[in-house]
Coordinates of C-alpha atoms in Angstrom, one line a residue:
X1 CA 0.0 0.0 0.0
X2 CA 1.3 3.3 -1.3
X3 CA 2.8 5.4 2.4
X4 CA 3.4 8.9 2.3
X5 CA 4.2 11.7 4.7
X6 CA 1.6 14.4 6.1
X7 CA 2.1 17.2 8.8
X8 CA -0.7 15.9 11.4
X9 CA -2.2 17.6 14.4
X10 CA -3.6 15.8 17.1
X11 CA -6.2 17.1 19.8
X12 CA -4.7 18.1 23.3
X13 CA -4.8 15.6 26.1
X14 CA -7.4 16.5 28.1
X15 CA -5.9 19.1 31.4
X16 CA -2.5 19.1 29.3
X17 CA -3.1 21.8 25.8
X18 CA 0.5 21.6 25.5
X19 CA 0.2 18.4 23.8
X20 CA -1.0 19.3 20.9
X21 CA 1.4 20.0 18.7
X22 CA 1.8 19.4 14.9
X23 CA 4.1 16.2 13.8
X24 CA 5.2 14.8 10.7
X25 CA 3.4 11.3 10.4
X26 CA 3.5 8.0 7.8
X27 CA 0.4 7.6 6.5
X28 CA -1.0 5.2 4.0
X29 CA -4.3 5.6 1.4
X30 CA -6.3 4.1 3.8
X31 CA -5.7 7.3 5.8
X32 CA -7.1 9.7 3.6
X33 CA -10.2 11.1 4.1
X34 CA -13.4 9.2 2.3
X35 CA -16.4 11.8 0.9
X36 CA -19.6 10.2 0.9
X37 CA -21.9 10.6 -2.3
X38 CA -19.1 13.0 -4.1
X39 CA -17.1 12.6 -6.7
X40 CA -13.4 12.2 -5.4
X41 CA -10.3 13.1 -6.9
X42 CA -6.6 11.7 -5.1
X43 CA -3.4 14.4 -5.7
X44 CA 0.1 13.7 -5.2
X45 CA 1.1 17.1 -3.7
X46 CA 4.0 18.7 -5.6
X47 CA 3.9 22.3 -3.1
X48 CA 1.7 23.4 -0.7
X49 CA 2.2 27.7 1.0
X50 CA 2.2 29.2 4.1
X51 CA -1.3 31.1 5.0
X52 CA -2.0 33.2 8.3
X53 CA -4.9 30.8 9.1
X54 CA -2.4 27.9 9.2
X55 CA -0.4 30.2 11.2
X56 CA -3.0 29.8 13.3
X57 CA -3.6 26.0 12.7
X58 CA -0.1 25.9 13.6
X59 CA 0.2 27.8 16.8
X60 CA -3.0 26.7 18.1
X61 CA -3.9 30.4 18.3
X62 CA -6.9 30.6 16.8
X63 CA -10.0 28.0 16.7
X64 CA -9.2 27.2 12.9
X65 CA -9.4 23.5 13.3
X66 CA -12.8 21.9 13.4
X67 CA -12.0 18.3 13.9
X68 CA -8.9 16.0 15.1
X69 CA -6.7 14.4 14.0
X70 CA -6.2 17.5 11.1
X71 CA -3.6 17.7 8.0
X72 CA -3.6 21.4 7.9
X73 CA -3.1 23.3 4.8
X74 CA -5.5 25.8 3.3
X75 CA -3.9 24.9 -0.6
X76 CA -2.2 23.1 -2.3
X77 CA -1.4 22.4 -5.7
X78 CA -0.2 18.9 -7.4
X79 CA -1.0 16.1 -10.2
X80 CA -4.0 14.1 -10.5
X81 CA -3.5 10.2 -9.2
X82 CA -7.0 8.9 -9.6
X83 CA -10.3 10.9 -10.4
X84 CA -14.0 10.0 -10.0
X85 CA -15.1 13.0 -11.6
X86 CA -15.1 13.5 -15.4
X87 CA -13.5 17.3 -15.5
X88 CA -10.0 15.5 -13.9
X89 CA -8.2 12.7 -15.2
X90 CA -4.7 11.0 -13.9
X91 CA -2.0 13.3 -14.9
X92 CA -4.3 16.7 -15.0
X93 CA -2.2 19.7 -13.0
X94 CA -4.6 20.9 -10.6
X95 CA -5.0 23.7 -7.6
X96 CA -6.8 23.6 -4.7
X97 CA -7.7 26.6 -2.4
X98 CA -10.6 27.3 0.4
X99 CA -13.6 25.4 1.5
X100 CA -12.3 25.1 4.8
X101 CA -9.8 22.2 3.6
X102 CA -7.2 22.9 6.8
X103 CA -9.9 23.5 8.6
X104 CA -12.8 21.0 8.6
X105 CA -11.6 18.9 5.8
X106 CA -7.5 17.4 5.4
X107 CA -5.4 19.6 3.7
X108 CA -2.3 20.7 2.0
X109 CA 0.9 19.7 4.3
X110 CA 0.4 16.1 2.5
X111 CA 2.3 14.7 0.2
X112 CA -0.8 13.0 -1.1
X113 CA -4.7 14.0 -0.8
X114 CA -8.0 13.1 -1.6
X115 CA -10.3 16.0 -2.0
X116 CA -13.7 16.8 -3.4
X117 CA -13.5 17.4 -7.2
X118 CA -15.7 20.6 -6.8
X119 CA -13.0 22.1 -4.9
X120 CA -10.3 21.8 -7.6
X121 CA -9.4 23.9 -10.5
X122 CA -7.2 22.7 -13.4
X123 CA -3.7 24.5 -13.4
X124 CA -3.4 26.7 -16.2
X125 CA -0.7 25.2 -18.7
X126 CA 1.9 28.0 -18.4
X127 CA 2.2 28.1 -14.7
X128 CA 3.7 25.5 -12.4
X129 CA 3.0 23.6 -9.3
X130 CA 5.5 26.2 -7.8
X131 CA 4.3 29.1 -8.9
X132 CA 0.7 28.2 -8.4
X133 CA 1.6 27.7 -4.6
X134 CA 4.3 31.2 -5.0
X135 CA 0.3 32.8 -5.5
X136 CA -1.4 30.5 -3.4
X137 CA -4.6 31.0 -1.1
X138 CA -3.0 34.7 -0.7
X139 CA -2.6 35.9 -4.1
X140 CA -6.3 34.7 -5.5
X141 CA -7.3 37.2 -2.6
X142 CA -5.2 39.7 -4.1
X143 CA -6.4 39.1 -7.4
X144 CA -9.8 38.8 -6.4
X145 CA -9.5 42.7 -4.7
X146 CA -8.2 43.8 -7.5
X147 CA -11.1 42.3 -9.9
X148 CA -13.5 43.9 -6.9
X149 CA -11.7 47.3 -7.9
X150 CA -12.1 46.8 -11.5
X151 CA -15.8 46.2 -11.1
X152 CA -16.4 49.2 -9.2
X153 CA -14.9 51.2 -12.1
X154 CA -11.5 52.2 -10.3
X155 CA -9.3 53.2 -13.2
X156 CA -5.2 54.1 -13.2
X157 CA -6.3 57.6 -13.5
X158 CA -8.6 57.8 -11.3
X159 CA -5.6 58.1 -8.3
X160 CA -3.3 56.1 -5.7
X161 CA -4.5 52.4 -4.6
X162 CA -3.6 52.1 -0.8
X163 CA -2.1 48.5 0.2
X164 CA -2.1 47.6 3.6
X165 CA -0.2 44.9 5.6
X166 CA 1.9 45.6 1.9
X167 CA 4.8 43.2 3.1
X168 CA 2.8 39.9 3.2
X169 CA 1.7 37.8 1.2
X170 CA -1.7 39.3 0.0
X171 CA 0.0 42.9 -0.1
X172 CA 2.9 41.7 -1.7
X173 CA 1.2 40.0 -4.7
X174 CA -1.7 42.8 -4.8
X175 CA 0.9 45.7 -5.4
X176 CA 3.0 43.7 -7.6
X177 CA -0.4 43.1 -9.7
X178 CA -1.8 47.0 -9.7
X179 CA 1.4 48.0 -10.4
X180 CA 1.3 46.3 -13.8
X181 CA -2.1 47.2 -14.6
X182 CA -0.8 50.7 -13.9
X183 CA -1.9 51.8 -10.8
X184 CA 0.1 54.3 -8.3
X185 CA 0.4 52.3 -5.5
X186 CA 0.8 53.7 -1.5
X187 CA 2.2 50.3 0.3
X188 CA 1.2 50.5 4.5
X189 CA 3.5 48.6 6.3
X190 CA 4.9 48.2 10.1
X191 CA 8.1 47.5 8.6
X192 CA 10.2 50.3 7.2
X193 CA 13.2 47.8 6.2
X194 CA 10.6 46.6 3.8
X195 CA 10.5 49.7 1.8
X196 CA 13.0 48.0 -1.0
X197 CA 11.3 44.7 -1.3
X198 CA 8.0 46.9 -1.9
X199 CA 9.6 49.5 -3.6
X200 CA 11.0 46.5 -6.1
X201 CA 6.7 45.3 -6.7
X202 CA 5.8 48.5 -7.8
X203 CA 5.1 50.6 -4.7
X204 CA 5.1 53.9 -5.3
X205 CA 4.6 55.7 -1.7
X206 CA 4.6 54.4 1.7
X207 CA 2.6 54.7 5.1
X208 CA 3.4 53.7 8.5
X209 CA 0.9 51.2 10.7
X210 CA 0.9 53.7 13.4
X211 CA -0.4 56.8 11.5
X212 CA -2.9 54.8 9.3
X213 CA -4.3 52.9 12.7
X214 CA -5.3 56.5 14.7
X215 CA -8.6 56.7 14.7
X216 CA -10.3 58.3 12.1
X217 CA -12.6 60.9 11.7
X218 CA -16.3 60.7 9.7
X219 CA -14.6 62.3 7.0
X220 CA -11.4 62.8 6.0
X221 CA -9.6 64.6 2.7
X222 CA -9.9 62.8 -0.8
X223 CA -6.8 60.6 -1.1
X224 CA -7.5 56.9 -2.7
X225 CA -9.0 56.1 -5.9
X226 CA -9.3 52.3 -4.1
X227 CA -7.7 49.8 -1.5
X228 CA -6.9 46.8 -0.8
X229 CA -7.2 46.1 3.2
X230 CA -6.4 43.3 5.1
X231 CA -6.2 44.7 8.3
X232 CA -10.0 46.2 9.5
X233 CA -10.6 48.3 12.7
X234 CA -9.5 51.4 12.9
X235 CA -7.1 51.2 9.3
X236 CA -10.0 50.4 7.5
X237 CA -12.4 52.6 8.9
X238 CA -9.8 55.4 8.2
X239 CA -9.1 54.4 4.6
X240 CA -13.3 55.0 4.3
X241 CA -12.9 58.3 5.4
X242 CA -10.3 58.8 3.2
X243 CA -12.0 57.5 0.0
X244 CA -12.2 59.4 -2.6
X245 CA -15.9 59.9 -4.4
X246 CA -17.0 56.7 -5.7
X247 CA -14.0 55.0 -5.1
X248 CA -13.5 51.6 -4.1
X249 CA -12.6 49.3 -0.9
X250 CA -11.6 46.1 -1.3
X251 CA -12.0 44.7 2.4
X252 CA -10.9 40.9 2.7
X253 CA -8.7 40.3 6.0
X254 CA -9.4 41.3 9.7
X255 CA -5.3 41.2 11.2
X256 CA -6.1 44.2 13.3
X257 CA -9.7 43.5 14.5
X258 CA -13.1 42.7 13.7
X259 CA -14.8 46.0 14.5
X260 CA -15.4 48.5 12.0
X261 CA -15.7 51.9 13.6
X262 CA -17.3 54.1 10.9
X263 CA -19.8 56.0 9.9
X264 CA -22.4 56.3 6.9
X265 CA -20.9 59.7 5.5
X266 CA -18.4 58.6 3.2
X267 CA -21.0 56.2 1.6
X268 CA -23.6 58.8 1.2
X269 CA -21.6 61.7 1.0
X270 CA -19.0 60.2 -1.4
X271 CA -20.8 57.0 -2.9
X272 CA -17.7 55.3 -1.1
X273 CA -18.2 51.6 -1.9
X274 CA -16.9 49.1 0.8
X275 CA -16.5 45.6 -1.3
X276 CA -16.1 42.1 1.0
X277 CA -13.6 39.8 -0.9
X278 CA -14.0 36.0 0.0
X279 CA -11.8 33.4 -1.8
X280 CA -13.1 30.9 0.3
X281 CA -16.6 30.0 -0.8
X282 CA -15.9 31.9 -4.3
X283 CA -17.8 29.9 -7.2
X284 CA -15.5 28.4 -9.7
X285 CA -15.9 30.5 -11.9
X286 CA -14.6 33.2 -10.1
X287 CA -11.4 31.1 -9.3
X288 CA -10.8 30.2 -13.0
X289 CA -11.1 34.0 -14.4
X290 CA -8.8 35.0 -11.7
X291 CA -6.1 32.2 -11.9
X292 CA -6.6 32.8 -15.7
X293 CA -5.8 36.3 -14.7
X294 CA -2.7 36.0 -12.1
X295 CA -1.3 33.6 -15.1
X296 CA -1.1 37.0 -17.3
X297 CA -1.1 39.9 -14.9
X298 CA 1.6 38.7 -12.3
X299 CA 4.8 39.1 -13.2
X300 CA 7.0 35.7 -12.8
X301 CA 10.0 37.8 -12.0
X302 CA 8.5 39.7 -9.3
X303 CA 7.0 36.5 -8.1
X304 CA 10.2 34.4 -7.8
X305 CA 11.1 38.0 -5.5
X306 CA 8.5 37.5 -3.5
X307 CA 8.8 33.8 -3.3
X308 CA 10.8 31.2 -0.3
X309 CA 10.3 27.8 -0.5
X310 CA 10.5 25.5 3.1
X311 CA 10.6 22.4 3.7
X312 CA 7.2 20.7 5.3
X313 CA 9.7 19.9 9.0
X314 CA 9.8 23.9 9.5
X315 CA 6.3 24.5 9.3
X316 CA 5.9 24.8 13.2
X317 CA 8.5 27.8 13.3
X318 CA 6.9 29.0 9.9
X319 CA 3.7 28.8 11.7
X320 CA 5.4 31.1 14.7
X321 CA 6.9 33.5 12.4
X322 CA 3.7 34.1 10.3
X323 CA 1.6 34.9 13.5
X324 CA 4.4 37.3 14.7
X325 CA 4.7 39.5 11.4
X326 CA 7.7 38.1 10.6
X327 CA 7.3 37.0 7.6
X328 CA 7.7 38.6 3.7
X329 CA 6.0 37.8 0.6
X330 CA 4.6 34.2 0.2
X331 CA 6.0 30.9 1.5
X332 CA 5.6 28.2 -0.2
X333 CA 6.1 24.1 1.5
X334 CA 7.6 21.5 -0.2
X335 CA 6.3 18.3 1.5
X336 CA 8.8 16.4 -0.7
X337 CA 11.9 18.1 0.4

C-alpha cells in the first residue's frame, strides 16, 4: 500500500493543551479522508504555501481547526493520481484553495490527498506547481481585490491604490499586480526595512501602521482612488474616510480586528463603496477568471522575489513566524523536500 508523509495535528490531552502539537506522520491511502456521495479526486502534492490561518492552525492560536486528528493546509497544488469526476483525469495539473480544507476537511501539508472534485481547478498550462503555490490562497485574494476594484470602475487615473499589511503575502502580490495594470500604489506597512522589497513590486509611496491605525474621523480629505485592506478596525475605517468619491474598498482580511468603527458619511456623501472579498466559498468561476488572470497579470519575475520555499519539517516555526509578522511575501512548502 502506497505510504506517504503528512504534517498531522492531534487534539490536546485532556488538562494538558501543550500536547497538541503538529508532527510529521506516515500515512498510508487508507488514511485519507473518504467523501460520501461525491465525486473524489486523489493528488500527489508537488507544493503546498504558508497562510495566516495555518499560522493559526499551527500555533493553536486561533480556533481554525474543526476536527482532530487534522492535516492542515489551506492549498495546495499537485498532479492528479485517480479521479471520480469526469473534468479531472490522472496526470491533470490541478490547484486547490478554500472550503475550509485545513480546517474542517485534510489539507495541503500532504504529500498526497483526496479531496472533493468541486474544490479543484485545473492549473493553467503555463504556470507550475511552484508558482501556483508562489500565489497560493494569498494571491487569488489579491487578485480577487483587484477584480473587486475593477468592477467598481477604479481606473489608473482615477488616483493612488492604498495596500495595507503591503509586506505579506496578499499585499505583496496585490501591489505587484496594480502596479502592472498601472496603478500608483501607497504600500502601509509596520516595517520600514521593507520599503526596497516593496519598492521592487511596484510601490510607489509608503505609510506607516501607526499613523494609518489612529482613529479616524467621519470624513477625511480625498486621497484613494481604491484599496486593498487586510487589516480592519480602525485602518480600514480610516481608509473609508479617506476615500475618494465613488472610489473603491476592497476589504478581505481582519489582522487588526473585527470591529469596524465608521460612519455612513463617506458612503452617502462620497458614494464610497466598501467591497467584501471571499476566496473561500468563491464559485468556480470566479477562481478560474482570476487564476486565468494571475497567469497573465503577475509578473513571474516579481513572483520568484516574492517567493521562499520551506521544507514541510519547518512548518511549526513558519507557523510562529507568520503569526508574529515576521514573515515577507509568500512561503511556499515542499512536503517532498
Amino acid at each position: 500500500m502506497n505510504t506517504f508523509n503528512a504534517l498531522v495535528v492531534r487534539e490536546a490531552e485532556e488538562g494538558n493543551p501543550k500536547s497538541a502539537a503538529a508532527s510529521i506522520e506516515q500515512l498510508t491511502d487508507a488514511d485519507l479522508p473518504v467523501y460520501a456521495g461525491t465525486e473524489s479526486v486523489v493528488v500527489d502534492i508537488d507544493y503546498s504555501s504558508l497562510n495566516y490561518k495555518d499560522g493559526m492552525a499551527l500555533t493553536g492560536k486561533g480556533r481554525i481547526i474543526r476536527s482532530f486528528p487534522m492535516v492542515p493546509g489551506i492549498d495546495f497544488a499537485g498532479t492528479v493520481v485517480s479521479s471520480e469526476s469526469d473534468r479531472f483525469a490522472a496526470g491533470d495539473g490541478v490547484i486547490l484553495t478554500g472550503w475550509a480544507v485545513g480546517e474542517r476537511y485534510w489539507g495541503g501539508y500532504s504529500q498526497r490527498q483526496r479531496v472533493q472534485a468541486d474544490w479543484l481547478v485545473k492549473r493553467p498550462e503555463s504556470m507550475t506547481s511552484e508558482q501556483a503555490m508562489g500565489i497560493g490562497t494569498a494571491g487569488l485574494t489579491a487578485m480577487l481585490c483587484v477584480l473587486g476594484l475593477e468592477a467598481g470602475g477604479v481606473r489608473p487615473d482615477h488616483g493612488p491604490i492604498v495596500v495595507t499589511g503591503a509586506a505579506g503575502g496578499v499585499g505583496s502580490v496585490a501591489i505587484a499586480l496594480l502596479s502592472k495594470l498601472g496603478y500608483d500604489v501607497t504600500a502601509v506597512t509596520g516595517r520600514p526595512e521593507e520599503h526596497d522589497y516593496l519598492r521592487s513590486l511596484g510601490a510607489s509611496g509608503f505609510l506607516s501602521r501607526d499613523e494609518m491605525s489612529a482613529a479616524p474621523k467621519p470624513l477625511e480629505a480625498e486621497t484613494w482612488a481604491g484599496a486593498v485592506d487586510v487589516v480592519g478596525s480602525n485602518m480600514l475605517a480610516k481608509i473609508i474616510a479617506q476615500t475618494k468619491y465613488q472610489g473603491t474598498v476592497t476589504a478581505c482580511g481582519l489582522a487588526g480586528g473585527i470591529d469596524l468603527p465608521s460612519t455612513v458619511m463617506p458612503f452617502i456623501l462620497r458614494g464610497v463603496r466598501l467591497q467584501g472579498i471571499d476566496s473561500v466559498m468563491a464559485p468556480l468561476a470566479d477562481r478560474a477568471a482570476a487564476w486565468s488572470r494571475l497567469a497573465t497579470d503577475l509578473s513571474s519575475d516579481l513572483l520568484a522575489a516574492m517567493t521562499e520555499v520551506v521544507p514541510m519539517s519547518s512548518l511549526p516555526e513558519q507557523g510562529e513566524a507568520i503569526m508574529s509578522g515576521k514573515t515577507r511575501g509568500r512561503v511556499v512548502v515542499n512536503p517532498n523536500a
